[in-house]
Amino acid sequence: MTVSSAFEPPPGPPRRVLCIGAAVLDTLFRVRSLPTGQGKILPYEMLQIAEGMASSAAFAVARLGGHASLWGAVGDDATGERILSDLGNDGIDTSGMTVVQGARSAVSTILIDDEGERLIVPFYDARLHNTVRLVTEQEMSAFDAVLVDVRWPKLALRALLAAGKAGKPAVLDGDVAGEGVIETLAPAASHIVFSQPAAERLAGTADLIETVGLLKRKFEHAFISVTAGENGSLWFDDASGDIRHLAAPKVRAIDTLAAGDIFHGAFALAIAEGMPIEETMRLSSMAAALKCQVFGGRIGAPTRAEACDALRDWNVRVSRKVSDIDFNG
């Protein structure tokens, strides 16, 4: 089997992934440097785009050749119409979205500097998530995997539980969330991919290796991984009991916005396709890295062909034991 074929989708129809959570209209401003105090800052590029954690993950699924569905909530306003239109036009099935009467759709303003770092000012109307739909095992049986973020915890929990009953992979995007949200959702997830800030906050340590071990002991039923940006990704290998590490592809980061979401979307699709975990982590890492080279949030998500081409030339070794991992080397 060639490197490229190891990452190709399996035969048959595209795998179906349901993403649940945030749908936001982002206004992106590209600036030379982030502000350090009050005053005026003049951007040299601007873009408006519908995204958000689950929405960007769904876009990654679609770009990589899967069938992406999105469940989230928007208000009955022009912004909500724009969000649904943008996402639908980009290949995401939005028929399961909720339109909430009298609520304002989520928006955010984001500054992105020349190093790819960002400053985010989001607004979410609490009324968007006041009503939670029922989620049945039968509904989840129509999908090959379910991915939830932390922005709509009540709906996320119902979906994770129903997916578990249906025997489907139930993936949690373990990002920074309100008090108790991760602890509520994690027991219902089969796979948890934490962001580094959320993992460190939950584990109470900044040592990445120790963090993975602590989180595995806390949520021993689930696959545990932590994404750490330029430091790559780590996961607990259930077969060997080792903590493994994959270095990040070396790219010049233009825009890191939505990179983690693209990782999660690629991860969920690969799991839905039955891809082995090392290949899953490689595909997810490469998809996120390629995204970072493009300004515009989720629009940088690569196609399957682009990801496979990049993976063909990426032969970085996976560290199999904790002692092999050197974040300074």
Coordinates of C-alpha atoms in Angstrom, one line a residue:
M1 CA 0.0 0.0 0.0
T2 CA 1.4 3.4 -0.9
V3 CA 1.4 6.4 1.4
S4 CA -1.2 8.1 -0.7
S5 CA -3.6 5.1 -0.8
A6 CA -3.4 4.7 3.0
F7 CA -5.3 8.0 3.3
E8 CA -7.8 7.6 0.5
P9 CA -11.5 7.2 1.4
P10 CA -12.8 3.6 1.4
P11 CA -14.9 2.2 -1.4
G12 CA -18.6 3.0 -1.4
P13 CA -20.6 6.2 -0.7
P14 CA -19.1 9.0 1.3
R15 CA -19.2 8.5 5.0
R16 CA -21.7 10.6 6.8
V17 CA -20.6 12.8 9.8
L18 CA -23.0 14.8 11.9
C19 CA -21.4 17.9 13.5
I20 CA -23.2 19.7 16.4
G21 CA -22.5 23.1 17.9
A22 CA -21.4 26.6 16.9
A23 CA -22.5 28.5 13.8
V24 CA -21.2 32.1 13.8
L25 CA -20.8 34.9 11.3
D26 CA -17.2 35.9 11.7
T27 CA -15.7 39.2 10.5
L28 CA -11.9 38.7 10.1
F29 CA -9.5 41.6 10.0
R30 CA -5.9 41.0 9.0
V31 CA -3.5 43.3 10.8
R32 CA 0.3 43.7 11.1
S33 CA 0.2 43.1 14.9
L34 CA -2.4 42.7 17.6
P35 CA -3.2 45.8 19.7
T36 CA -1.6 46.2 23.1
G37 CA -3.8 49.0 24.4
Q38 CA -6.5 51.4 23.4
G39 CA -6.6 53.3 20.1
K40 CA -7.3 52.6 16.5
I41 CA -5.8 49.8 14.4
L42 CA -6.1 49.7 10.6
P43 CA -6.5 46.3 9.0
Y44 CA -5.2 45.6 5.5
E45 CA -7.5 42.8 4.6
M46 CA -11.1 41.8 5.7
L47 CA -13.4 38.8 5.2
Q48 CA -16.8 37.8 6.5
I49 CA -17.5 34.1 6.7
A50 CA -19.9 31.7 8.4
E51 CA -18.0 29.3 10.6
G52 CA -17.6 28.3 14.3
M53 CA -16.2 25.1 15.8
A54 CA -18.8 22.6 14.5
S55 CA -19.4 24.5 11.3
S56 CA -15.7 24.6 10.4
A57 CA -15.4 20.9 11.3
A58 CA -18.3 20.1 9.0
F59 CA -16.6 22.1 6.2
A60 CA -13.5 20.0 6.7
V61 CA -15.5 16.8 6.4
A62 CA -17.1 18.1 3.1
R63 CA -13.7 19.2 1.7
L64 CA -12.2 15.8 2.5
G65 CA -14.9 13.9 0.6
G66 CA -17.3 13.1 3.4
H67 CA -21.0 14.0 3.7
A68 CA -21.3 16.7 6.4
S69 CA -24.5 17.6 8.3
L70 CA -24.7 20.4 10.8
W71 CA -27.0 20.8 13.8
G72 CA -26.8 24.2 15.4
A73 CA -28.9 27.3 16.0
V74 CA -29.3 30.7 14.3
G75 CA -31.7 33.6 14.9
D76 CA -34.5 34.6 12.6
D77 CA -32.5 37.5 11.3
A78 CA -30.5 38.5 8.2
T79 CA -27.3 37.1 9.9
G80 CA -28.9 33.7 10.4
E81 CA -29.9 33.7 6.7
R82 CA -26.4 34.5 5.7
I83 CA -24.9 31.7 7.9
L84 CA -27.3 29.1 6.5
S85 CA -26.7 30.2 3.0
D86 CA -22.9 30.3 3.2
L87 CA -22.7 26.9 4.9
G88 CA -25.2 25.3 2.5
N89 CA -23.4 26.7 -0.5
D90 CA -20.2 25.1 0.7
G91 CA -21.6 21.6 0.7
I92 CA -22.9 21.3 4.3
D93 CA -26.4 19.8 4.9
T94 CA -28.0 22.4 7.1
S95 CA -31.5 20.9 7.0
G96 CA -31.2 20.0 10.7
M97 CA -30.4 23.6 11.8
T98 CA -32.7 25.3 14.3
V99 CA -34.0 28.8 13.6
V100 CA -35.0 30.5 16.8
Q101 CA -37.6 33.1 16.7
G102 CA -36.6 36.4 18.4
A103 CA -33.0 35.4 18.9
R104 CA -29.9 37.1 17.5
S105 CA -27.5 34.9 15.5
A106 CA -24.0 34.5 16.8
V107 CA -21.3 36.9 15.5
S108 CA -17.7 37.6 16.3
T109 CA -14.9 40.0 15.3
I110 CA -11.5 38.5 14.9
L111 CA -8.1 40.2 14.5
I112 CA -5.4 38.0 12.9
D113 CA -1.8 39.3 12.8
D114 CA 1.1 38.5 10.5
E115 CA 2.3 35.6 12.7
G116 CA -1.1 33.9 12.4
E117 CA -2.1 34.7 16.0
R118 CA -5.6 36.1 16.7
L119 CA -7.8 38.1 19.1
I120 CA -11.5 37.0 19.1
V121 CA -14.5 39.0 20.4
P122 CA -17.6 36.7 20.1
F123 CA -21.2 37.3 20.9
Y124 CA -23.7 34.5 21.6
D125 CA -27.4 35.1 22.4
A126 CA -28.3 32.7 25.2
R127 CA -31.8 32.3 23.7
L128 CA -30.4 30.3 20.8
H129 CA -30.0 27.3 23.0
N130 CA -33.0 27.6 25.3
T131 CA -34.9 24.8 23.5
V132 CA -33.2 21.5 22.9
R133 CA -34.6 19.0 20.3
L134 CA -35.0 15.3 21.1
V135 CA -32.3 13.1 19.6
T136 CA -33.1 9.4 18.9
E137 CA -30.9 6.4 18.4
Q138 CA -32.6 5.9 15.1
E139 CA -31.5 9.4 13.9
M140 CA -27.9 8.7 14.9
S141 CA -28.0 5.4 13.1
A142 CA -28.1 7.4 9.8
F143 CA -24.6 8.7 10.5
D144 CA -21.2 7.0 10.5
A145 CA -19.8 9.3 13.3
V146 CA -21.0 12.2 15.4
L147 CA -18.8 15.1 16.4
V148 CA -19.9 17.7 19.0
D149 CA -18.3 20.9 20.3
V150 CA -18.9 22.5 23.7
R151 CA -21.1 25.4 22.6
W152 CA -24.5 23.7 23.0
P153 CA -23.9 21.2 25.8
K154 CA -27.5 20.0 26.3
L155 CA -27.9 19.0 22.6
A156 CA -24.3 17.7 22.5
L157 CA -25.0 15.3 25.4
R158 CA -28.2 14.0 23.9
A159 CA -26.4 13.3 20.6
L160 CA -23.4 11.6 22.2
L161 CA -25.7 9.3 24.3
A162 CA -27.8 8.5 21.3
A163 CA -24.8 7.8 19.1
G164 CA -23.4 5.5 21.8
K165 CA -26.7 3.5 21.8
A166 CA -26.5 3.3 18.0
G167 CA -23.0 2.0 18.2
K168 CA -21.5 5.0 16.4
P169 CA -18.3 6.8 17.2
A170 CA -19.1 9.8 19.4
V171 CA -16.4 12.4 19.2
L172 CA -16.0 15.3 21.6
D173 CA -14.1 18.5 20.6
G174 CA -12.7 19.1 24.1
D175 CA -12.1 22.9 23.9
V176 CA -12.2 25.4 26.7
A177 CA -15.8 25.5 28.1
G178 CA -17.9 26.6 31.0
E179 CA -17.6 25.1 34.4
G180 CA -18.5 21.4 34.4
V181 CA -19.3 21.1 30.6
I182 CA -16.4 18.8 29.7
E183 CA -17.1 16.7 32.8
T184 CA -20.7 16.3 31.7
L185 CA -20.0 15.5 28.1
A186 CA -16.9 13.3 28.3
P187 CA -18.5 10.2 29.9
A188 CA -20.7 9.9 26.8
A189 CA -17.9 10.3 24.3
S190 CA -16.0 7.4 22.7
H191 CA -13.2 9.7 21.4
I192 CA -12.1 13.0 23.0
V193 CA -9.7 15.4 21.3
F194 CA -8.7 18.2 23.6
S195 CA -7.1 21.5 22.8
Q196 CA -4.0 22.2 24.8
P197 CA -5.5 25.0 26.9
A198 CA -8.6 22.9 27.8
A199 CA -6.5 19.9 28.6
E200 CA -4.1 21.8 30.8
R201 CA -7.0 23.5 32.6
L202 CA -8.7 20.2 33.3
A203 CA -5.6 18.3 34.2
G204 CA -4.1 21.1 36.4
T205 CA -0.6 20.9 34.8
A206 CA 1.2 22.4 31.8
D207 CA 3.2 19.2 31.3
L208 CA 1.7 17.7 28.1
I209 CA 2.8 14.1 28.7
E210 CA 1.5 14.2 32.2
T211 CA -1.7 15.8 31.0
V212 CA -2.5 13.0 28.6
G213 CA -1.9 10.4 31.3
L214 CA -4.1 12.2 33.8
L215 CA -6.9 12.7 31.3
K216 CA -6.8 9.0 30.3
R217 CA -7.1 8.0 33.9
K218 CA -10.0 10.5 34.3
F219 CA -11.8 9.3 31.2
E220 CA -10.5 5.8 30.8
H221 CA -13.4 4.6 28.6
A222 CA -12.5 6.9 25.7
F223 CA -9.7 7.5 23.2
I224 CA -7.7 10.5 24.5
S225 CA -5.7 13.0 22.5
V226 CA -4.4 16.5 23.0
T227 CA -3.6 18.9 20.1
A228 CA -0.8 21.3 20.9
G229 CA -0.4 23.5 17.8
E230 CA 3.2 23.7 16.6
N231 CA 4.1 21.0 19.2
G232 CA 2.0 18.5 17.3
S233 CA -0.4 16.1 18.9
L234 CA -0.3 13.4 21.6
W235 CA -2.6 10.5 22.3
F236 CA -2.8 7.5 24.6
D237 CA -2.3 4.3 22.8
D238 CA -4.8 1.9 24.3
A239 CA -3.1 -1.2 22.7
S240 CA 0.3 -0.6 24.2
G241 CA -0.4 1.7 27.1
D242 CA 2.1 4.2 25.7
I243 CA 1.6 7.9 25.1
R244 CA 2.5 8.7 21.5
H245 CA 3.5 11.9 19.9
L246 CA 3.3 13.2 16.3
A247 CA 5.2 16.3 15.4
A248 CA 3.3 19.0 13.5
P249 CA 4.0 19.5 9.8
K250 CA 6.4 22.5 9.4
V251 CA 4.5 25.3 7.7
R252 CA 4.6 29.1 7.7
A253 CA 1.4 30.0 9.6
I254 CA -0.6 32.8 8.0
D255 CA -3.8 32.2 10.0
T256 CA -4.4 29.6 12.7
L257 CA -8.1 30.4 13.1
A258 CA -10.2 27.2 12.7
A259 CA -7.1 25.0 12.5
G260 CA -8.3 23.0 15.5
D261 CA -11.8 22.7 14.0
I262 CA -10.3 21.4 10.8
F263 CA -8.3 18.8 12.8
H264 CA -11.5 17.7 14.5
G265 CA -13.5 17.4 11.3
A266 CA -10.7 15.4 9.6
F267 CA -10.5 13.2 12.7
A268 CA -14.2 12.4 12.8
L269 CA -14.3 11.6 9.1
A270 CA -11.3 9.3 9.3
I271 CA -12.8 7.5 12.3
A272 CA -16.0 7.1 10.4
E273 CA -14.0 5.6 7.5
G274 CA -12.4 3.1 9.9
M275 CA -8.9 4.5 9.3
P276 CA -6.3 3.2 11.8
I277 CA -5.5 5.7 14.5
E278 CA -2.0 6.7 13.5
E279 CA -3.2 7.4 9.9
T280 CA -6.1 9.3 11.4
M281 CA -3.8 11.5 13.4
R282 CA -1.5 12.1 10.4
L283 CA -4.4 13.1 8.1
S284 CA -5.9 15.4 10.8
S285 CA -2.6 17.0 11.5
M286 CA -1.8 17.6 7.9
A287 CA -5.3 19.0 7.2
A288 CA -4.9 21.5 10.1
A289 CA -1.4 22.5 9.0
L290 CA -2.4 23.1 5.4
K291 CA -5.3 25.3 6.6
C292 CA -2.8 27.5 8.6
Q293 CA -1.2 28.6 5.3
V294 CA -4.3 30.3 4.1
F295 CA -6.0 33.5 5.5
G296 CA -9.7 33.2 6.0
G297 CA -10.5 30.8 8.8
R298 CA -12.1 27.6 7.6
I299 CA -11.7 28.4 3.9
G300 CA -8.2 27.1 4.1
A301 CA -9.3 23.5 4.7
P302 CA -7.7 21.3 2.1
T303 CA -9.3 18.8 -0.3
R304 CA -8.6 15.1 0.1
A305 CA -6.3 15.2 -2.9
E306 CA -4.3 18.1 -1.5
A307 CA -4.0 16.4 1.9
C308 CA -2.9 13.2 0.3
D309 CA -0.3 14.9 -1.8
A310 CA 1.2 16.6 1.2
L311 CA 1.2 13.4 3.2
R312 CA 3.1 11.6 0.5
D313 CA 6.1 13.9 1.2
W314 CA 5.7 13.9 5.0
N315 CA 7.6 11.0 6.6
V316 CA 8.0 12.3 10.2
R317 CA 8.3 9.5 12.8
V318 CA 5.7 8.8 15.4
S319 CA 7.2 8.6 18.9
R320 CA 6.0 5.4 20.5
K321 CA 7.1 6.0 24.1
V322 CA 7.0 8.9 26.4
S323 CA 10.8 8.8 26.6
D324 CA 11.1 9.4 22.9
I325 CA 9.2 12.7 23.0
D326 CA 11.3 15.8 22.8
F327 CA 9.4 19.0 22.4
N328 CA 12.7 21.0 22.2
G329 CA 14.3 19.0 19.4

